[in-house]
């Protein structure tokens, strides 16, 4: 009911109590990680903690790896660990163009230009709408980027320096939750 009323702090409080009483409750840390990362802007460190616990419970969940990677990269600057989780995400969900795109950008930030170029190629092959001239120039630092429909035969300009790129990536795969019900009674009694 707290989620229906958009009372995210209360929902977090209730789910925290569930996690305290039953830390092995299926999906509890995934729910807490997603809730805190999406709705509680001041809880990014907490979201990272929950997502790490969620991945321990469900190592094959591409969405959890993807979410953790973006938080590690964007809020902690932990690019190496973010790369590891992005690699896991694309291994588990190879059709996720957004994960490939973010992996390409993280690789570029780490100076892995050749990897970035091939990962960007994979992203735009999956979702051609991600392709722009600016991105093509950004990822041409080591290899030209082409697609079958648009051959790249013209001379290319000098590579652009890395810039902060904001892209609307394809939505990440949504996690699947079993509908289990747990009733938690919270009283004022001590």
Short mmCIF file of C-alpha atoms in Angstrom, two decimals, residues 4-157:
data_model
loop_
_atom_site.label_atom_id
_atom_site.label_comp_id
_atom_site.label_asym_id
_atom_site.label_seq_id
_atom_site.Cartn_x
_atom_site.Cartn_y
_atom_site.Cartn_z
CA UNK A 4 0.62 2.76 -4.23
CA UNK A 5 0.64 5.99 -2.25
CA UNK A 6 4.22 6.74 -3.38
CA UNK A 7 5.37 6.69 0.22
CA UNK A 8 8.75 5.26 -0.72
CA UNK A 9 10.43 5.87 2.63
CA UNK A 10 7.72 3.92 4.42
CA UNK A 11 7.94 1.13 1.84
CA UNK A 12 11.70 1.01 2.38
CA UNK A 13 11.14 0.89 6.15
CA UNK A 14 8.72 -2.04 5.82
CA UNK A 15 10.96 -3.97 3.44
CA UNK A 16 13.95 -3.31 5.72
CA UNK A 17 11.99 -4.96 8.54
CA UNK A 18 11.27 -7.95 6.30
CA UNK A 19 14.98 -8.20 5.46
CA UNK A 20 15.87 -8.06 9.16
CA UNK A 21 13.39 -10.80 10.06
CA UNK A 22 14.03 -12.98 7.02
CA UNK A 23 17.22 -12.03 5.11
CA UNK A 24 16.70 -14.98 2.74
CA UNK A 25 13.22 -13.82 1.72
CA UNK A 26 13.20 -14.15 -2.09
CA UNK A 27 13.89 -10.89 -3.88
CA UNK A 28 13.82 -8.64 -0.82
CA UNK A 29 17.18 -7.02 -1.55
CA UNK A 30 16.33 -6.63 -5.23
CA UNK A 31 13.14 -4.81 -4.23
CA UNK A 32 15.05 -2.60 -1.79
CA UNK A 33 17.81 -1.87 -4.33
CA UNK A 34 15.41 -0.95 -7.10
CA UNK A 35 13.22 1.12 -4.78
CA UNK A 36 16.12 3.11 -3.35
CA UNK A 37 17.90 3.60 -6.69
CA UNK A 38 14.77 4.76 -8.52
CA UNK A 39 12.84 6.69 -5.90
CA UNK A 40 15.13 7.80 -3.07
CA UNK A 41 17.78 10.11 -4.52
CA UNK A 42 19.66 10.53 -1.24
CA UNK A 43 20.07 6.76 -0.80
CA UNK A 44 22.43 5.85 -3.66
CA UNK A 45 25.04 4.29 -1.33
CA UNK A 46 22.28 2.27 0.30
CA UNK A 47 20.98 1.20 -3.12
CA UNK A 48 24.47 -0.05 -4.02
CA UNK A 49 24.57 -2.06 -0.78
CA UNK A 50 21.16 -3.62 -1.45
CA UNK A 51 21.99 -4.42 -5.07
CA UNK A 52 25.19 -6.17 -4.02
CA UNK A 53 23.16 -8.29 -1.59
CA UNK A 54 20.55 -8.93 -4.28
CA UNK A 55 23.21 -10.17 -6.70
CA UNK A 56 24.45 -12.55 -4.01
CA UNK A 57 20.91 -13.98 -3.92
CA UNK A 58 20.45 -13.98 -7.71
CA UNK A 59 23.76 -13.95 -9.58
CA UNK A 60 22.07 -14.51 -12.96
CA UNK A 61 19.89 -11.40 -12.93
CA UNK A 62 21.14 -9.12 -15.72
CA UNK A 63 18.98 -6.21 -14.57
CA UNK A 64 20.57 -6.20 -11.10
CA UNK A 65 24.08 -6.21 -12.59
CA UNK A 66 23.11 -3.37 -14.95
CA UNK A 67 21.58 -1.25 -12.20
CA UNK A 68 24.55 -1.78 -9.88
CA UNK A 69 26.99 -0.92 -12.66
CA UNK A 70 25.30 2.39 -13.45
CA UNK A 71 25.26 3.38 -9.77
CA UNK A 72 28.91 2.41 -9.29
CA UNK A 73 29.92 4.39 -12.38
CA UNK A 74 27.72 7.44 -11.92
CA UNK A 75 27.76 7.88 -8.13
CA UNK A 76 31.02 6.36 -6.96
CA UNK A 77 33.26 6.62 -10.02
CA UNK A 78 34.14 2.93 -9.66
CA UNK A 79 34.60 2.29 -13.36
CA UNK A 80 36.49 -1.01 -13.09
CA UNK A 81 33.81 -2.66 -10.95
CA UNK A 82 31.11 -1.08 -13.09
CA UNK A 83 32.74 -2.65 -16.16
CA UNK A 84 32.65 -6.07 -14.51
CA UNK A 85 28.93 -5.77 -13.82
CA UNK A 86 28.20 -4.42 -17.29
CA UNK A 87 30.05 -7.39 -18.77
CA UNK A 88 27.87 -9.67 -16.62
CA UNK A 89 24.74 -7.84 -17.77
CA UNK A 90 25.51 -8.25 -21.49
CA UNK A 91 26.57 -11.86 -20.98
CA UNK A 92 23.26 -12.64 -19.27
CA UNK A 93 21.12 -10.47 -21.58
CA UNK A 94 22.99 -10.09 -24.89
CA UNK A 95 20.02 -8.35 -26.55
CA UNK A 96 20.06 -5.42 -24.10
CA UNK A 97 21.23 -2.56 -26.31
CA UNK A 98 21.30 -0.12 -23.39
CA UNK A 99 23.72 -2.35 -21.48
CA UNK A 100 25.98 -2.64 -24.55
CA UNK A 101 25.85 1.15 -25.01
CA UNK A 102 26.75 1.80 -21.36
CA UNK A 103 29.48 -0.84 -21.52
CA UNK A 104 30.94 0.93 -24.58
CA UNK A 105 30.96 4.28 -22.81
CA UNK A 106 32.48 2.85 -19.62
CA UNK A 107 35.16 1.10 -21.70
CA UNK A 108 35.92 4.39 -23.44
CA UNK A 109 36.23 6.15 -20.09
CA UNK A 110 38.73 3.48 -19.02
CA UNK A 111 40.80 4.02 -22.19
CA UNK A 112 39.78 0.71 -23.76
CA UNK A 113 38.98 2.29 -27.10
CA UNK A 114 39.03 -0.85 -29.21
CA UNK A 115 36.61 -2.60 -26.84
CA UNK A 116 34.44 0.51 -26.74
CA UNK A 117 34.21 0.66 -30.51
CA UNK A 118 33.08 -2.96 -30.88
CA UNK A 119 30.64 -2.64 -27.95
CA UNK A 120 29.15 0.51 -29.48
CA UNK A 121 28.83 -1.38 -32.77
CA UNK A 122 26.90 -4.12 -30.97
CA UNK A 123 24.61 -1.55 -29.30
CA UNK A 124 23.70 0.23 -32.54
CA UNK A 125 23.16 -3.08 -34.34
CA UNK A 126 20.62 -3.98 -31.65
CA UNK A 127 19.06 -0.49 -31.47
CA UNK A 128 19.90 1.66 -34.50
CA UNK A 129 18.22 4.66 -32.85
CA UNK A 130 21.20 4.94 -30.48
CA UNK A 131 23.45 5.86 -33.36
CA UNK A 132 24.32 9.52 -33.88
CA UNK A 133 27.10 11.27 -35.71
CA UNK A 134 28.52 12.53 -32.41
CA UNK A 135 28.66 8.99 -30.99
CA UNK A 136 30.19 7.68 -34.21
CA UNK A 137 32.96 10.27 -33.88
CA UNK A 138 33.43 9.51 -30.21
CA UNK A 139 33.89 5.79 -30.83
CA UNK A 140 36.12 6.21 -33.90
CA UNK A 141 39.12 6.91 -31.71
CA UNK A 142 40.51 3.47 -32.49
CA UNK A 143 38.31 1.83 -35.11
CA UNK A 144 35.72 3.09 -37.60
CA UNK A 145 32.13 2.29 -36.78
CA UNK A 146 29.96 1.10 -39.62
CA UNK A 147 26.70 -0.71 -40.11
CA UNK A 148 25.60 -2.79 -43.04
CA UNK A 149 23.03 -0.18 -44.07
CA UNK A 150 25.39 2.81 -43.94
CA UNK A 151 28.88 2.02 -45.20
CA UNK A 152 31.60 4.29 -43.90
CA UNK A 153 33.73 5.14 -46.93
CA UNK A 154 34.37 8.85 -46.43
CA UNK A 155 37.47 10.19 -44.65
CA UNK A 156 36.80 10.65 -40.96
CA UNK A 157 37.50 13.78 -38.89
#
